Short mmCIF file of C-alpha atoms and ligand atoms in Angstrom, two decimals:
data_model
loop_
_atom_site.label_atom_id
_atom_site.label_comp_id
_atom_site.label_asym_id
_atom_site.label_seq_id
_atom_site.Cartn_x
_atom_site.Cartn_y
_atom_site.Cartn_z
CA UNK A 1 -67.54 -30.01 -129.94
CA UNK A 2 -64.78 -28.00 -128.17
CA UNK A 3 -66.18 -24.14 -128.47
CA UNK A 4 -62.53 -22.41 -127.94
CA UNK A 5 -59.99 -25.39 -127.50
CA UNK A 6 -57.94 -22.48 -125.45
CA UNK A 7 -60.23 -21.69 -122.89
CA UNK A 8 -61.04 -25.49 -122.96
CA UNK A 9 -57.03 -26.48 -122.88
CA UNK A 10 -56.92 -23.92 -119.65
CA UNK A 11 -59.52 -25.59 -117.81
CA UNK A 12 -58.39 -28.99 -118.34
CA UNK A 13 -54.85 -27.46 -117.21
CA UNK A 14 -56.47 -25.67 -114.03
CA UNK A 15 -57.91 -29.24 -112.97
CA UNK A 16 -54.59 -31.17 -113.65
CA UNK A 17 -53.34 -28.72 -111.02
CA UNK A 18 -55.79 -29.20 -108.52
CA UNK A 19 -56.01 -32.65 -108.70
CA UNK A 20 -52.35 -33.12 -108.41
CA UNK A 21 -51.59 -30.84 -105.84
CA UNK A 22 -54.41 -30.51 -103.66
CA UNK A 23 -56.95 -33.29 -104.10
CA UNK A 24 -53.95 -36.43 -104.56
CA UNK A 25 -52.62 -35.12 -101.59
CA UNK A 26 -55.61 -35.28 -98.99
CA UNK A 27 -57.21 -38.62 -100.56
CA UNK A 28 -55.95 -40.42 -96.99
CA UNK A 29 -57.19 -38.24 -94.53
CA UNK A 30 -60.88 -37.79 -96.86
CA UNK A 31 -60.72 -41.80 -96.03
CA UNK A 32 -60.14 -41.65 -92.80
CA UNK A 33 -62.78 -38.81 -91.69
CA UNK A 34 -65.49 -40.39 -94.37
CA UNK A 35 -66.18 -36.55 -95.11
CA UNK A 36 -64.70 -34.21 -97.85
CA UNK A 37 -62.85 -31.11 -95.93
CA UNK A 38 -64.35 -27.70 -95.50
CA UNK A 39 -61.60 -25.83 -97.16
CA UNK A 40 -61.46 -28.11 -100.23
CA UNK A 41 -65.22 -27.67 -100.48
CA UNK A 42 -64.72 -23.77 -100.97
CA UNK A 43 -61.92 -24.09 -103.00
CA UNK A 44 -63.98 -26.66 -105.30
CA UNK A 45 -66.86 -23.66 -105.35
CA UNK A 46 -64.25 -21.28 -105.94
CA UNK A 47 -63.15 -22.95 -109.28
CA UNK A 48 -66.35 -23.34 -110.56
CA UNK A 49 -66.68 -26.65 -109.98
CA UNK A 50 -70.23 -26.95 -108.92
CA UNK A 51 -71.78 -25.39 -112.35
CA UNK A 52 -69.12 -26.70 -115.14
CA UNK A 53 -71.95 -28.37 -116.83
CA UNK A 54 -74.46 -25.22 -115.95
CA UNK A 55 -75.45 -23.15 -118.64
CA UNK A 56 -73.67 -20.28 -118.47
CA UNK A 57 -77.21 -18.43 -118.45
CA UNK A 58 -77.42 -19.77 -115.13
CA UNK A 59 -74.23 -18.73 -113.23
CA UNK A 60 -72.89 -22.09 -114.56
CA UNK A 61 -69.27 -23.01 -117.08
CA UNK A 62 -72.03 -24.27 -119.56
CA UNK A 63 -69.42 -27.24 -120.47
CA UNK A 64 -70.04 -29.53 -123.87
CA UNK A 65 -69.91 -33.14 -123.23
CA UNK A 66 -67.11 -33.06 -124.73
CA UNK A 67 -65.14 -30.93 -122.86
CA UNK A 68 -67.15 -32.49 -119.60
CA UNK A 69 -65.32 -35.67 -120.41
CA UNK A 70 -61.71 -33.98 -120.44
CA UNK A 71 -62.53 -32.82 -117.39
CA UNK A 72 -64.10 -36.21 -115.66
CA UNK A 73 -60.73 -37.66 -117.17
CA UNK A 74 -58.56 -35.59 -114.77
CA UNK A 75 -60.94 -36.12 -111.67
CA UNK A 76 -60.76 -39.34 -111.90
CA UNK A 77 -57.09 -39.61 -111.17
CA UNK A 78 -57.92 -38.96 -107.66
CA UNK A 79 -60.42 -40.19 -104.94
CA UNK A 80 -63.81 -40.74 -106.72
CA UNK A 81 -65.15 -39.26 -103.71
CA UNK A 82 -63.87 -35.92 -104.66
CA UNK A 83 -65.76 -35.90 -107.64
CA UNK A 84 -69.11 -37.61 -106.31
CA UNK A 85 -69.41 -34.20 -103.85
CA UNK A 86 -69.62 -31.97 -106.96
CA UNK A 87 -71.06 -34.84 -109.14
CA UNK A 88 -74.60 -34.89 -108.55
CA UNK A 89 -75.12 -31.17 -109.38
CA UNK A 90 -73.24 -31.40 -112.90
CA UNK A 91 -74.66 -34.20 -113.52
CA UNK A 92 -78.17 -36.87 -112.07
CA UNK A 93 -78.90 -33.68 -109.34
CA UNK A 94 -79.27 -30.98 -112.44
CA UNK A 95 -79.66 -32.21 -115.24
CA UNK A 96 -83.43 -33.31 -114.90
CA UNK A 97 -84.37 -30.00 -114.03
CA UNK A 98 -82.44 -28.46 -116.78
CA UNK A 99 -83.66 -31.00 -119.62
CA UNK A 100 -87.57 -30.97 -118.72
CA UNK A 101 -87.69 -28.18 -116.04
CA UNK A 102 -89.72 -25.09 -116.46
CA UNK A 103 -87.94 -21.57 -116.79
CA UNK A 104 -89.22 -20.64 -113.29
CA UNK A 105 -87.81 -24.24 -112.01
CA UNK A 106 -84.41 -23.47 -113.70
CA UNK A 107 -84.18 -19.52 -112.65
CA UNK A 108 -85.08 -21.06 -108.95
CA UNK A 109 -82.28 -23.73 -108.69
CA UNK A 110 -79.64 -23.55 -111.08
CA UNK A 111 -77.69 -20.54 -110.18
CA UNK A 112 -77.60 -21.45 -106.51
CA UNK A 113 -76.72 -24.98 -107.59
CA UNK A 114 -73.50 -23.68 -109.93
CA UNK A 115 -72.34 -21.91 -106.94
CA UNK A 116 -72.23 -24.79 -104.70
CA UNK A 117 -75.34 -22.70 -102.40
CA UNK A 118 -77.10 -26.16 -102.82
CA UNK A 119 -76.31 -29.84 -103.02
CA UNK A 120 -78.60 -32.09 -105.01
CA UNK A 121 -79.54 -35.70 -105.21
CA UNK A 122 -81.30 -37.69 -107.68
CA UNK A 123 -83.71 -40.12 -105.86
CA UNK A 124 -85.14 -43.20 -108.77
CA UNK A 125 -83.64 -46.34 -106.54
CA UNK A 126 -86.69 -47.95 -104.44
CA UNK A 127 -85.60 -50.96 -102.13
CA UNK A 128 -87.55 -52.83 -104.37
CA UNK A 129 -87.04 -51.17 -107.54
CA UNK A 130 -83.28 -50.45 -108.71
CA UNK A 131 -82.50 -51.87 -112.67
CA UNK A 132 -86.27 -52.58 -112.80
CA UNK A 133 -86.30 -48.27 -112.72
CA UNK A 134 -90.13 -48.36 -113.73
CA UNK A 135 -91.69 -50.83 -111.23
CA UNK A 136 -90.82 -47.77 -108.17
CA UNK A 137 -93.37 -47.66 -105.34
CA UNK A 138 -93.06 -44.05 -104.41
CA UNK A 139 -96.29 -42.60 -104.45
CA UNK A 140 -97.27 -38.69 -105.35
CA UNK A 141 -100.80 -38.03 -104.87
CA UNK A 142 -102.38 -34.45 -106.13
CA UNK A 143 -104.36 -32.77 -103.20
CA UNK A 144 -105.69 -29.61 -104.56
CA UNK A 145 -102.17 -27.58 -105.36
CA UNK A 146 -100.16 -29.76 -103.67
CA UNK A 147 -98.67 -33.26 -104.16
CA UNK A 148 -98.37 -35.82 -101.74
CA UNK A 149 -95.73 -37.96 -101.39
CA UNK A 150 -94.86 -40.85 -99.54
CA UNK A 151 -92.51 -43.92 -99.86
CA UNK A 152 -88.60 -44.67 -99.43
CA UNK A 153 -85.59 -44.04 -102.01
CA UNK A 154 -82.05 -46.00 -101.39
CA UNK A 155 -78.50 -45.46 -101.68
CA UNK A 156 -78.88 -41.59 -102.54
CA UNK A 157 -76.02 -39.90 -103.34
CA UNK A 158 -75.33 -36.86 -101.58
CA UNK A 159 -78.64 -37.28 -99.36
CA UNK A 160 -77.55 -36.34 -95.82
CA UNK A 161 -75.93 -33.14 -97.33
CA UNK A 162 -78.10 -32.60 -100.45
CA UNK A 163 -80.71 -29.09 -100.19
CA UNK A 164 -82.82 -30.71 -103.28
CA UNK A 165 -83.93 -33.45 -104.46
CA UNK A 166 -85.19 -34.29 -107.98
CA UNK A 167 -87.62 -37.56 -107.45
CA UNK A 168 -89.73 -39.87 -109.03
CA UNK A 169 -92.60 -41.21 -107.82
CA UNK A 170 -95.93 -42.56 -109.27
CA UNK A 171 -98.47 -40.30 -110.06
CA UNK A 172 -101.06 -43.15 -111.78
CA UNK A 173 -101.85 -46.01 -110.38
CA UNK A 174 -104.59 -46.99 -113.82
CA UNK A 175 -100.81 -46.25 -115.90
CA UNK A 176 -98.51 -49.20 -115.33
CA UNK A 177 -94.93 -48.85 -115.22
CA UNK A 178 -92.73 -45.79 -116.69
CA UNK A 179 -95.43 -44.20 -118.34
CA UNK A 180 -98.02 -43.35 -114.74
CA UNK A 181 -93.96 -41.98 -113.14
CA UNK A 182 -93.39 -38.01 -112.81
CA UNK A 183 -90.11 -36.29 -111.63
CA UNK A 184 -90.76 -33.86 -108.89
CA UNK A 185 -88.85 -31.46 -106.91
CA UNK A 186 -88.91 -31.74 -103.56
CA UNK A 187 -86.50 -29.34 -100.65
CA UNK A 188 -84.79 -30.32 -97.54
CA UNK A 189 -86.73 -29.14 -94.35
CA UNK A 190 -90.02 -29.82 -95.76
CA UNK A 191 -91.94 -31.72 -93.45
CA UNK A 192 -92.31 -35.66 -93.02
CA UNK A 193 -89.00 -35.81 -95.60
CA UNK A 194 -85.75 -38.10 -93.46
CA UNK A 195 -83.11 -39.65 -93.86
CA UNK A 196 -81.64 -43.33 -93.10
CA UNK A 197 -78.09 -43.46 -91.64
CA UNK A 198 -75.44 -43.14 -94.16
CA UNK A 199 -74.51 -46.54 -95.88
CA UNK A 200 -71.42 -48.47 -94.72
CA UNK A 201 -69.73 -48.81 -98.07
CA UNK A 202 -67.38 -51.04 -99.29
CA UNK A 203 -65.09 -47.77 -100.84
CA UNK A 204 -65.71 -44.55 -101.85
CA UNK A 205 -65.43 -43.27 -98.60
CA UNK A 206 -66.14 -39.62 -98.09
CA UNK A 207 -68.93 -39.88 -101.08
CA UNK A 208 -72.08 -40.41 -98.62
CA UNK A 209 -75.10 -41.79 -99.39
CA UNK A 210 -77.91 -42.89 -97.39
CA UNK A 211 -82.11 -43.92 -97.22
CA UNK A 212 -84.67 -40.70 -98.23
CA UNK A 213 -87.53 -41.56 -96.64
CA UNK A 214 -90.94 -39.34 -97.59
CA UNK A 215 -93.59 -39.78 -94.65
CA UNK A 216 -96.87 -37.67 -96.32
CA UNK A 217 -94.52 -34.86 -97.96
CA UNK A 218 -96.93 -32.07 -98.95
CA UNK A 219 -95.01 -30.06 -101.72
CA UNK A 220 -96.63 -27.49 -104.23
CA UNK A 221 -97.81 -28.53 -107.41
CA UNK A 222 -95.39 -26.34 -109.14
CA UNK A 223 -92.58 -28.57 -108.38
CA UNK A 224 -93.45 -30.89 -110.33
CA UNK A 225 -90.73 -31.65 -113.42
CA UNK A 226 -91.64 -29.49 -116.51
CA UNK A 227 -95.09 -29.42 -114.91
CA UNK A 228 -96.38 -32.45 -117.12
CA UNK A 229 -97.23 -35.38 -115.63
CA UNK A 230 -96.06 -39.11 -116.72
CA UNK A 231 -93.07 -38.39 -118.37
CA UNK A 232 -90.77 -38.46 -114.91
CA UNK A 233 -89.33 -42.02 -115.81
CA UNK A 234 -87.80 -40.62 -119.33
CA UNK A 235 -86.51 -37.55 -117.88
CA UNK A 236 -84.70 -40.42 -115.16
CA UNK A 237 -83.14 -41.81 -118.51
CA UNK A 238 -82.38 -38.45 -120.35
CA UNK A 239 -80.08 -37.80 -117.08
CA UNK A 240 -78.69 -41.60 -117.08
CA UNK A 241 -78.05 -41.01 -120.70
CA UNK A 242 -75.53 -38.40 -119.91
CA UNK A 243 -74.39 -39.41 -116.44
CA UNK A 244 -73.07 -42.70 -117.94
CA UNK A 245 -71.18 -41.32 -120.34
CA UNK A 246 -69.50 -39.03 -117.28
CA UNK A 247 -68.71 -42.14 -115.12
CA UNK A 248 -67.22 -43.61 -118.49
CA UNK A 249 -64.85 -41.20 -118.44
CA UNK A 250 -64.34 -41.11 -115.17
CA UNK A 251 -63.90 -44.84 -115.00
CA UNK A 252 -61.01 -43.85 -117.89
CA UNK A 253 -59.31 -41.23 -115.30
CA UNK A 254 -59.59 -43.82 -112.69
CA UNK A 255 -57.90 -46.34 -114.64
CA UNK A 256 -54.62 -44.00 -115.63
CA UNK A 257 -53.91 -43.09 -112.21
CA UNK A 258 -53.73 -46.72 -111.40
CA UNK A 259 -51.71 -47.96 -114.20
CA UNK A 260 -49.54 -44.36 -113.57
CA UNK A 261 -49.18 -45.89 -110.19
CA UNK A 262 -48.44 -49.65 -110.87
CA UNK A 263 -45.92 -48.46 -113.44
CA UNK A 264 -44.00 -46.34 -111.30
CA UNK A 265 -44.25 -49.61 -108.73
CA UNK A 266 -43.06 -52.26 -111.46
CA UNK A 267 -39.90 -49.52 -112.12
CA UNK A 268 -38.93 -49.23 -108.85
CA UNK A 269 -39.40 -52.67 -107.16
CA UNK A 270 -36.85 -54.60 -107.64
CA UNK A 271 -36.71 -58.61 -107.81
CA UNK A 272 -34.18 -61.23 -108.72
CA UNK A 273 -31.88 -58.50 -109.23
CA UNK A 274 -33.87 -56.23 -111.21
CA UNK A 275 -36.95 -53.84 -111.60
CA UNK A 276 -40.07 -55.85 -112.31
CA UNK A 277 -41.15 -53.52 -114.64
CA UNK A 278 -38.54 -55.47 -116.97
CA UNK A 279 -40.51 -58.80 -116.61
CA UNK A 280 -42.18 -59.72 -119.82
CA UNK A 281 -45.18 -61.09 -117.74
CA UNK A 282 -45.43 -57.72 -115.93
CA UNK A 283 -45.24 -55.90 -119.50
CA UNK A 284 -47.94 -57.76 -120.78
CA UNK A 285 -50.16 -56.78 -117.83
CA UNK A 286 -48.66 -52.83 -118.49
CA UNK A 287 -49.50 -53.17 -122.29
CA UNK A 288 -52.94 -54.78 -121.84
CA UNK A 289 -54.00 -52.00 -119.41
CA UNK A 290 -52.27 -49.01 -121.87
CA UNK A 291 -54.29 -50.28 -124.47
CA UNK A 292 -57.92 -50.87 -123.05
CA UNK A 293 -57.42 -47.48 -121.39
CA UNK A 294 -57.49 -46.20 -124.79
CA UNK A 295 -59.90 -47.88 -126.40
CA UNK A 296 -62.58 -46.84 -123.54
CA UNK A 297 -61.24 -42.99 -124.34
CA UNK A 298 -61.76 -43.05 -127.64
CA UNK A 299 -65.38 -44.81 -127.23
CA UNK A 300 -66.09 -41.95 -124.29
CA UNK A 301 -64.86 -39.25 -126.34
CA UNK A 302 -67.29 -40.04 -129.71
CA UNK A 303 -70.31 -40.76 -127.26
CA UNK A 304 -69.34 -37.01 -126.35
CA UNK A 305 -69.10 -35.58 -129.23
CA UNK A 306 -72.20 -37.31 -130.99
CA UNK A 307 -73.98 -35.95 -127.32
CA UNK A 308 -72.92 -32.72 -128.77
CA UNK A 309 -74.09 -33.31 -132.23
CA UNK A 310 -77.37 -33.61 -131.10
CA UNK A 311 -77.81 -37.09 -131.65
CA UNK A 312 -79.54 -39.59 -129.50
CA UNK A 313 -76.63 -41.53 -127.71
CA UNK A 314 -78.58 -43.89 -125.75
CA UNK A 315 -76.39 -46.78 -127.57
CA UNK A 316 -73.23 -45.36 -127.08
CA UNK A 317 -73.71 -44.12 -124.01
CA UNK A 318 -74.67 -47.55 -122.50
CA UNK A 319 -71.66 -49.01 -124.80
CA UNK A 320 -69.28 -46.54 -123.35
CA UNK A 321 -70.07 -47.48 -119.24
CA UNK A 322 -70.06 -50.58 -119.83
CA UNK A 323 -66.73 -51.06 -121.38
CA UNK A 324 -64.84 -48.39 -119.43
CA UNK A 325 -66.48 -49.66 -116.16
CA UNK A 326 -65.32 -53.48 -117.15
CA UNK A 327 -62.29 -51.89 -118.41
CA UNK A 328 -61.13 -50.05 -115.03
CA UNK A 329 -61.81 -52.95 -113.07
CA UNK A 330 -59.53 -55.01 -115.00
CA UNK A 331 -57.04 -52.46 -114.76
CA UNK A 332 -57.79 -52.28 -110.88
CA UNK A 333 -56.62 -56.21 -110.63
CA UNK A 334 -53.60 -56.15 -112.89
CA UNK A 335 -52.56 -53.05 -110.89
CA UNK A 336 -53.17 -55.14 -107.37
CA UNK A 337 -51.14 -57.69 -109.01
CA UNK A 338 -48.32 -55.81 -110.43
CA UNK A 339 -48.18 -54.45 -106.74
CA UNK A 340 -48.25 -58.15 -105.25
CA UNK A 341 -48.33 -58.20 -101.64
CA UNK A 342 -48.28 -54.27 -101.14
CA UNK A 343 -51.36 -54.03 -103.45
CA UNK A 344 -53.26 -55.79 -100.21
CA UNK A 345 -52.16 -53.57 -98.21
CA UNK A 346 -53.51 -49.61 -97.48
CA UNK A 347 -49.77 -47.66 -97.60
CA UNK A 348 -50.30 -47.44 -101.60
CA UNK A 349 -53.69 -46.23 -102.96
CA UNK A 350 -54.05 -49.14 -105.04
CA UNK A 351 -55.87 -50.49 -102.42
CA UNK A 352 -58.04 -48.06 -101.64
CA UNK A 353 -58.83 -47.73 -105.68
CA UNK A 354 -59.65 -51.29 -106.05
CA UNK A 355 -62.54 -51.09 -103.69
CA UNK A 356 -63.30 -47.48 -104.78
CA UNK A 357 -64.02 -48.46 -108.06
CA UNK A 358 -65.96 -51.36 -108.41
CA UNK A 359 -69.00 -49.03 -108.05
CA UNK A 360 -68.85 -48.00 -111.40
CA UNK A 361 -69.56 -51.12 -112.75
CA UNK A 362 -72.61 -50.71 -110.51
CA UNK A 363 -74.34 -47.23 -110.24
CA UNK A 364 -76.24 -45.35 -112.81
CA UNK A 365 -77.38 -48.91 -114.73
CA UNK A 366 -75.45 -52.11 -114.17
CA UNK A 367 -72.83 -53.59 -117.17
CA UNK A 368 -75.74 -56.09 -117.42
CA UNK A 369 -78.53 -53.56 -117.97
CA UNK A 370 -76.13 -51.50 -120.17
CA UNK A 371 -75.97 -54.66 -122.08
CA UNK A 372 -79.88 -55.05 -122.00
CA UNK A 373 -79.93 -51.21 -123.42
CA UNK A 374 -77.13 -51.27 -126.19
CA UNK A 375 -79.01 -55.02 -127.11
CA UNK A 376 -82.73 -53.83 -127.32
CA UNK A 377 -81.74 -50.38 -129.65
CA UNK A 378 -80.37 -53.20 -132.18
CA UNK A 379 -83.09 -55.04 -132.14
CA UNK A 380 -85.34 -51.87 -132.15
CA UNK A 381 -83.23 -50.60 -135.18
CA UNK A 382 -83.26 -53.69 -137.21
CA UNK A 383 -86.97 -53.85 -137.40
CA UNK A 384 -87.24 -50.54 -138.42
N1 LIG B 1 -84.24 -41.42 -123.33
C1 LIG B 1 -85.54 -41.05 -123.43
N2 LIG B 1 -86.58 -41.91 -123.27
C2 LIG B 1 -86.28 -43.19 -122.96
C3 LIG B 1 -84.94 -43.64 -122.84
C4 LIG B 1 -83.91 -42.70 -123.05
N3 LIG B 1 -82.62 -43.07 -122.94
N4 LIG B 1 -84.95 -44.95 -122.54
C5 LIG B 1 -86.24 -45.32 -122.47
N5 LIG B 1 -87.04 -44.25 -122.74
C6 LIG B 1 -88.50 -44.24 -122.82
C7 LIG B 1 -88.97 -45.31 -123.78
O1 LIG B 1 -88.97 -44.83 -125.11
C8 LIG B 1 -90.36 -45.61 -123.28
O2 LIG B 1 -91.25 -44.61 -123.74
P1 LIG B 1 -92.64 -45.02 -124.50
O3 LIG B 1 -93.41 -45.79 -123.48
O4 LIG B 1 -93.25 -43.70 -124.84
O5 LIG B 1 -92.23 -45.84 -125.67
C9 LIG B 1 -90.23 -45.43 -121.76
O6 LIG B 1 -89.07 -44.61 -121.56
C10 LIG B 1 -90.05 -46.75 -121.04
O7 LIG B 1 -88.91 -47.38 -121.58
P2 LIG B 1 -88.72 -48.96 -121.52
O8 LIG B 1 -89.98 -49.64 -122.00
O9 LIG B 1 -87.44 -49.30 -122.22
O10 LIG B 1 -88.59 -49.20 -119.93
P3 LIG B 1 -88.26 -50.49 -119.10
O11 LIG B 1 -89.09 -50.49 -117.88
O12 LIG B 1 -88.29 -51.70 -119.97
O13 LIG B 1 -86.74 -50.22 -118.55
C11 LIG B 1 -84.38 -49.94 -118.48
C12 LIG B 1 -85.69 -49.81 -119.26
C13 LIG B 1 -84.11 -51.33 -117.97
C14 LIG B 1 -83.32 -49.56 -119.50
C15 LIG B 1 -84.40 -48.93 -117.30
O14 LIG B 1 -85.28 -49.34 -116.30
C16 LIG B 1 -83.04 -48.69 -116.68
O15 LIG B 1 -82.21 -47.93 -117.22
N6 LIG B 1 -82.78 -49.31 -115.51
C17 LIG B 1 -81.59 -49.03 -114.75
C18 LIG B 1 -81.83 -47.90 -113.83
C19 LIG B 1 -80.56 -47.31 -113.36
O16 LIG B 1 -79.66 -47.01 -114.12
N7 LIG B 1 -80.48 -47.12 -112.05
C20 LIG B 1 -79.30 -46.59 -111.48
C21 LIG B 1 -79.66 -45.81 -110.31
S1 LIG B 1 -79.80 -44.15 -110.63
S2 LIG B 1 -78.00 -43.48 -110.12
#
């Protein structure tokens, strides 16, 4: 549901830009340092960039899904790292608060998180709780006006630079599973609150994420989620809901630049006395990728625009990550392949891609448990 396809054209153009001439650029040395640079951190503020999905009542670009996706399309033709530093307050860092929060919550984070004053996290991962969401350990006890909490998340995004936190942790001990979790929110710099050492990853360098470790965190009763307790683990979905329709189309992005890049490869590389690109095996590999690329946009763009509608998406969300996730790392391969031995190599960012994007198929909800999701609403449906 585009509002004014100009404005929404413009922005779309704006990011193009930026990607292509300031982000592409800089993906190397954002490897090498592990860190996204000051100056493309203010210029990322300066844009907007913090807030596109931020009502607009909140100092935010107040961004449909649908528009949202056009944008995550152009991201992710550059380092997903880029996008993971303004990621988790559009998106798993926000969106709790702005779904179930109370006005005060909302007046008291939003506008300092469009700006890019704050960096958020979203903390649901447990060492021994990550698909299994509702069996989380994390306790929050009530102590008068205050909550107590006290356990350990993992693999936070954004944690050793996120100001916030939106987390769940068990409030009931009598209530088993999703229904005895609540969603609280808890600030850097209160006491007993650390962090682990950020993860060694496999990609994605410069997106950091690391342990949050709660050690008797005493934080006021008001910042607790909506201020209703129990209903933490659906407002953990209602954010998944959206945030995998995001990495959808960012796997989509993702997958362009890489078949942009392989193409320009197979027409330049030349091999028994011509461009490779002109090898029927190498078309095939060209014309697979073209076409599953577009298949996972159109599936991203209706989960959008049925977001929009109102409707619930949970189906199509899940149907959407998983396909576009399976989809880019298919494209990832052919594109290593089409590259052969300078695909194994770091001098083209094929590489560096290939590792960077396996994630997706991972974070926010595995392909399996997107599978378990789209399979259980059927069943759910069909009996009525
Ligand atoms: N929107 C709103 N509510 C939802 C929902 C959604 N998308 N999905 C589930 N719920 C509700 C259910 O309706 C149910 O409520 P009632 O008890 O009132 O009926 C409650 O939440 C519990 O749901 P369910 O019984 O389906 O929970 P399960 O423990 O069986 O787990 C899965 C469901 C597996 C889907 C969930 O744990 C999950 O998504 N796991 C993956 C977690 C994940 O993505 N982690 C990534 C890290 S975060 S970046």
């Amino acid at each position: 549901m585009i509002r004014d396809p100009e404005t929404a054209r413009l922005l779309v153009e704006t990011v193009h830009q930026f990607v292509t001439e300031t982000l592409i650029p800089r993906e190397e040395e954002v490897a090498e340092t592990n860190a996204i640079p000051a100056d493309v951190v203010e210029q990322m503020k300066e844009l907007g960039f913090f807030g596109l999905t931020i009502p607009e009542e909140y100092g935010g670009l107040g961004l449909t899904m649908e528009e949202e996706v056009n944008v995550a399309f152009e991201l992710g033709h550059t380092s997903p790292a880029f996008r993971s530093y303004i990621g988790t307050n559009n998106g798993i860092g926000s969106i709790g608060i702005l779904v179930d929060g109370t006005e005060a919550q909302k007046n008291a984070y939003l506008p300092r998180l469009a700006s890019g004053e704050l960096l958020s996290s979203f903390c649901l991962t447990e060492p021994d709780a990550g698909s299994d969401a509702a069996s989380l350990k994390t306790t929050a006890v009530r102590d008068g006006d205050h909550y107590v909490l006290n356990g350990t998340k993992r693999f936070i995004t954004n944690a050793p630079l996120a100001s916030i936190f939106t987390v769940m942790a068990r409030t009931s001990h009598e209530i088993k599973g999703a229904g005895g979790i609540s969603a609280f929110i808890v600030e850097r710099g209160t006491p007993g609150l650390s962090f682990g050492k950020p993860d060694h990853k496999m990609g994605q360098k410069g997106a950091l994420t690391s342990d949050v470790i709660f050690d008797n965190v005493r934080i006021p009763a008001s910042q607790l989620i909506g201020g209703v307790e129990g209903v933490g683990f659906k407002t953990a979905m209602k954010v998944l809901d959206k945030g995998r329709i995001h990495i959808a189309a960012l796997s989509v992005g993702a997958a362009e630049r890489m078949l942009s890049d392989a193409l320009a490869y197979a027409m330049e590389r030349k091999q028994f006395g011509q461009p490779i690109a002109e090898f029927q095996l190498i078309q095939a590999m060209l014309a697979d990728s073209k076409a599953e690329i577009y298949a996972a946009k159109c599936m991203v763009l209706d989960a959008a625009r049925k977001r929009d509608e109102g409707l619930n998406v949970s189906t199509e969300a899940s149907c959407a990550k998983m396909f576009a996730t399976e989809m880019c790392g298919r494209v990832a391969d052919r594109c290593v392949q089409i590259h052969g031995g300078a695909g194994y190599v770091s001098d083209y960012a094929i590489e560096r891609f290939y590792r960077d994007v396996r994630l997706f198929r991972i974070y926010e909800g595995t392909t399996q448990i997107q599978q378990v999701v789209i399979a259980r609403n059927m069943i759910r449906a069909a009996r009525g």
